[in-house]
Short mmCIF file of C-alpha atoms in Angstrom, two decimals:
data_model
loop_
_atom_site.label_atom_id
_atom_site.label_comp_id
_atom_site.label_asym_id
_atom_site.label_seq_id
_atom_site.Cartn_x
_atom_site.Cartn_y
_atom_site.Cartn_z
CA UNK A 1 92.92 112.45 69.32
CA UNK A 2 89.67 110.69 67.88
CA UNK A 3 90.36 107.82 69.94
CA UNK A 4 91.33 110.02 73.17
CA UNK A 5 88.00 111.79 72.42
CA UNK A 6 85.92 108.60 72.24
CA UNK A 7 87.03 106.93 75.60
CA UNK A 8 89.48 104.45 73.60
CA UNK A 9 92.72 104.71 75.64
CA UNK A 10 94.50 101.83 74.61
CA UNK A 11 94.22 102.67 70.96
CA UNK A 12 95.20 106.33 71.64
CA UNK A 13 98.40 105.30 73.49
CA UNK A 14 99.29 103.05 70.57
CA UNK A 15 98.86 105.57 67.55
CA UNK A 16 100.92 108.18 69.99
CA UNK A 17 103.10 105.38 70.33
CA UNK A 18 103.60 104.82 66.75
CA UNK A 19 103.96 109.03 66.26
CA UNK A 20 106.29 109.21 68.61
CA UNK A 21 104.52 111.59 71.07
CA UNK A 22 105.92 110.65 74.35
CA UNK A 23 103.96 113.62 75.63
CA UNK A 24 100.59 112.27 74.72
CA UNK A 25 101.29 108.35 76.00
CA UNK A 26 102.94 110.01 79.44
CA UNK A 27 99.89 112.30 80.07
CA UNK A 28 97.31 108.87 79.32
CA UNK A 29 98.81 106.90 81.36
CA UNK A 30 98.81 109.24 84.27
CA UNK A 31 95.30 109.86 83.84
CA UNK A 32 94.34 106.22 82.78
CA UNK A 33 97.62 103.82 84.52
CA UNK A 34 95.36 102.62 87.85
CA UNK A 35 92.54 101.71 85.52
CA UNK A 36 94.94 99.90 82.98
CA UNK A 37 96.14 97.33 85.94
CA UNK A 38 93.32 97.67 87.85
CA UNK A 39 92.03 94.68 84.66
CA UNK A 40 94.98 93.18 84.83
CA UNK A 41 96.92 94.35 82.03
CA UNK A 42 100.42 94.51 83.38
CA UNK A 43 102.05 93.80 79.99
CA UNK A 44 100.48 96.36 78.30
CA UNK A 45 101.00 98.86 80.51
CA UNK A 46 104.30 98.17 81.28
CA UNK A 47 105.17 97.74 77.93
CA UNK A 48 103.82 101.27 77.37
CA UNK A 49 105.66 102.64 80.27
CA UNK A 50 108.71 101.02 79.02
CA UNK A 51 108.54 102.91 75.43
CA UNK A 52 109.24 106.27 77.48
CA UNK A 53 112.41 107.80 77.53
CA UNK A 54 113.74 107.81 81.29
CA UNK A 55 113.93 111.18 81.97
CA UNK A 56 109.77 111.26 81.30
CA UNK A 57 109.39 108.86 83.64
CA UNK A 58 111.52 110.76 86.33
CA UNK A 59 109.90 114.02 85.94
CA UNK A 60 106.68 112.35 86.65
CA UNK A 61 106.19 111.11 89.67
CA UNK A 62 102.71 109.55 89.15
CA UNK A 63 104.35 107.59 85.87
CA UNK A 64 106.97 106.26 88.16
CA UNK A 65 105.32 104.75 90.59
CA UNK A 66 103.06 102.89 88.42
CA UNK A 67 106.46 101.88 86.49
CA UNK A 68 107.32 100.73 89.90
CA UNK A 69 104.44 98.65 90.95
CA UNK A 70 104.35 96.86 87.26
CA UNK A 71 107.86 95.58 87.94
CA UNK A 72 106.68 94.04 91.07
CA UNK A 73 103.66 92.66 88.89
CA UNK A 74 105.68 90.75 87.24
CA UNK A 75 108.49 89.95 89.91
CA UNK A 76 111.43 92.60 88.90
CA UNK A 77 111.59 93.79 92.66
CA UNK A 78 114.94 94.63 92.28
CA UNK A 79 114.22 96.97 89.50
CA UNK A 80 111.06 98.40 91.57
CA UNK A 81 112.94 99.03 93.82
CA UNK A 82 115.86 101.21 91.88
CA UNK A 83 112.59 103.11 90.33
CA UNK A 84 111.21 103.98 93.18
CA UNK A 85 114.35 104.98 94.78
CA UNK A 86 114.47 107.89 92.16
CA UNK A 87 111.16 108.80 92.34
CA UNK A 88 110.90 109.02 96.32
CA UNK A 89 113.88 111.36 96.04
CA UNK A 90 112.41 113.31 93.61
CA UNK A 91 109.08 113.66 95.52
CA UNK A 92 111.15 114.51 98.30
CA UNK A 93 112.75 117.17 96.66
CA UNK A 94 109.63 118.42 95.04
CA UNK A 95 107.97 121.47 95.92
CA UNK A 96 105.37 122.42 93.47
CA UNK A 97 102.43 119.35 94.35
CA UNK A 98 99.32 120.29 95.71
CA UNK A 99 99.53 119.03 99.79
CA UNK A 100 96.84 116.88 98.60
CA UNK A 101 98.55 115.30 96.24
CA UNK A 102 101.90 114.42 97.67
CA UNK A 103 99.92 112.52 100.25
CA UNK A 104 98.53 110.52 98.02
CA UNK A 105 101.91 109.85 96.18
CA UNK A 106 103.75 109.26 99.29
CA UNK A 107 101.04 106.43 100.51
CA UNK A 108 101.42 104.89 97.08
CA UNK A 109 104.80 104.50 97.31
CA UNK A 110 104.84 103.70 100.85
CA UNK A 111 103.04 100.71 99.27
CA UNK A 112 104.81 99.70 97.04
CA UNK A 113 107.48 100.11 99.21
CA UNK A 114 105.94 97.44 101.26
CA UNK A 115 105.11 95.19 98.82
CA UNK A 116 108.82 94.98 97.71
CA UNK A 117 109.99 94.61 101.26
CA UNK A 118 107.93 91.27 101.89
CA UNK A 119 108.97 90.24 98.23
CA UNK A 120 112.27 90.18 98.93
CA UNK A 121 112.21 88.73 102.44
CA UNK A 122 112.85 92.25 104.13
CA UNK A 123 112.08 92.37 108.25
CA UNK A 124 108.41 92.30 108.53
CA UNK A 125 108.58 95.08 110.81
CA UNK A 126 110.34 97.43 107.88
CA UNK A 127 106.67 95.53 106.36
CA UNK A 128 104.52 96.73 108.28
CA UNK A 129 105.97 100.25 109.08
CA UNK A 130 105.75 100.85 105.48
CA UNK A 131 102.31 99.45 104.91
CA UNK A 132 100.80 101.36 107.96
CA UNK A 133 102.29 104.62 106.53
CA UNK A 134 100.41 103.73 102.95
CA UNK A 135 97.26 103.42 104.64
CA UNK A 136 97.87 106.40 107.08
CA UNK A 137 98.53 108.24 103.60
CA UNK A 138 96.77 106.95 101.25
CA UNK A 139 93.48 109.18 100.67
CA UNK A 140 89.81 107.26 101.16
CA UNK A 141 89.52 107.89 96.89
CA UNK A 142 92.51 105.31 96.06
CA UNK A 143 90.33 102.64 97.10
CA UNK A 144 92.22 100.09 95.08
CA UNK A 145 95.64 101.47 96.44
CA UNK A 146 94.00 101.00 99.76
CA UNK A 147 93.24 97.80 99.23
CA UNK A 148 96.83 96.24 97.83
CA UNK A 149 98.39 98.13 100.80
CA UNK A 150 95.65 96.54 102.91
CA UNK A 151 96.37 93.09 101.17
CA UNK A 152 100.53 93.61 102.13
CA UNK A 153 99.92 94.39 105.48
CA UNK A 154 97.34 91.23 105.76
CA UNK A 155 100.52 89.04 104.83
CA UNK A 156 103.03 91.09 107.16
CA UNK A 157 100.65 89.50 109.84
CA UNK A 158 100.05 86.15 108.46
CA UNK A 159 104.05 85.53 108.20
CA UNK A 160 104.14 86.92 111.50
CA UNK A 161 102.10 84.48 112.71
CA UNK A 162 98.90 86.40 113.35
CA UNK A 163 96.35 84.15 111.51
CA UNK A 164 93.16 86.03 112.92
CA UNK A 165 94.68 89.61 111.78
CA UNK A 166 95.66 88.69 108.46
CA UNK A 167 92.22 87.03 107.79
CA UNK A 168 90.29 90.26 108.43
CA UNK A 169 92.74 91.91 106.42
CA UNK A 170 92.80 89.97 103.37
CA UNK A 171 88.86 90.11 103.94
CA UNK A 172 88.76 93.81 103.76
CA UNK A 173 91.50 93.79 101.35
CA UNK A 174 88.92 91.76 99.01
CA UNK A 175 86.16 94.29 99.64
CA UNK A 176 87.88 97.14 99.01
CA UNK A 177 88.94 95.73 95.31
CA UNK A 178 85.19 94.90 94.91
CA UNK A 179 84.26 98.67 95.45
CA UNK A 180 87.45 100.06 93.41
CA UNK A 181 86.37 97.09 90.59
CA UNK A 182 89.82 95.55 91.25
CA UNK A 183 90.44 92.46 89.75
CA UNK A 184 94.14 92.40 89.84
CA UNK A 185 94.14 92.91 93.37
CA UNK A 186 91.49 91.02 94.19
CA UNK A 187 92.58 87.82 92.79
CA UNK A 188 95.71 88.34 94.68
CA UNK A 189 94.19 88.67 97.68
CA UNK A 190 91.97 85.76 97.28
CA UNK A 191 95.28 83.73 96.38
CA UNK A 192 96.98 84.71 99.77
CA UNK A 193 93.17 84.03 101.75
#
């Protein structure tokens, strides 16, 4: 709680880690998750994500979809994939979100739906449909959401064969992960430019 209470997330997570409290290291990393990878620290967060029992990862959506896009961080698509399978049918079947908020969590898995379909060689088309409905989703706020889903759909184009598309896409892709103080994603895109 001391840590919590002084802005030290990482060492909170790991004390309720080591107390068990499942509760307490679900509920920071919902709050804290985007942050966390937003640095680049996939392990960690994965590793964290990974200590929960299944059924608190199912129950939130937020926690699976960031369980989701870490496996793609580190190349498990087929794994993302089964994740966010389970939580797309649960946010499908979910009634209590805010309007608001199911937006938002459909447009991030929408991305990550996309980035798993050009992972794994999917039609670009099933690409860019999905990466079109992140952005159409996705709200202004989740500027570094926008900008991965930005990134994806910069690719779509660039393995289509759309050179001048994709390079104002991985360009804005890049600027958005300035603003959002995106590293992660802004390497990536970079890397693709």
């Amino acid at each position: 709680s001391w840590f919590e209470s002084h802005g030290w997330v990482a060492e909170s997570v790991e004390h309720a880690l080591l107390s068990d409290d499942d509760e307490r290291v679900a509920r920071l990393i919902e709050q804290h998750g985007d942050r966390i990878w937003m640095r680049g620290e996939v392990a960690t967060l994965l590793r964290w994500l990974e200590t929960l029992p299944d059924e608190a990862i199912q129950v939130r959506p937020k926690l699976g979809l960031n369980h989701a896009f870490m496996l793609t961080a580190i190349d498990d698509f087929r794994r993302a994939e089964q994740r966010l399978s389970v939580i797309e049918a649960a946010l499908a079947e979910s009634s209590g979100l805010d309007p608001a908020e199911y937006k938002s969590l459909r447009g991030q898995a929408a991305t990550i739906r996309a980035t798993i379909s050009i992972q794994l060689g999917y039609p670009d088309e099933l690409t860019l449909a999905a990466g079109q409905q992140a952005l159409a989703q996705l709200p202004e706020s989740l500027v570094q959401w926008r900008a991965w889903a930005t990134m994806i759909v910069g690719n779509t184009h660039f393995a289509l064969n759309d050179l001048t598309s994709a390079q104002g896409l991985l360009e804005e892709a890049i600027r958005l992960a300035e603003k959002a103080d995106d590293l992660f994603t802004m390497l990536v895109a970079l890397a693709y430019l």
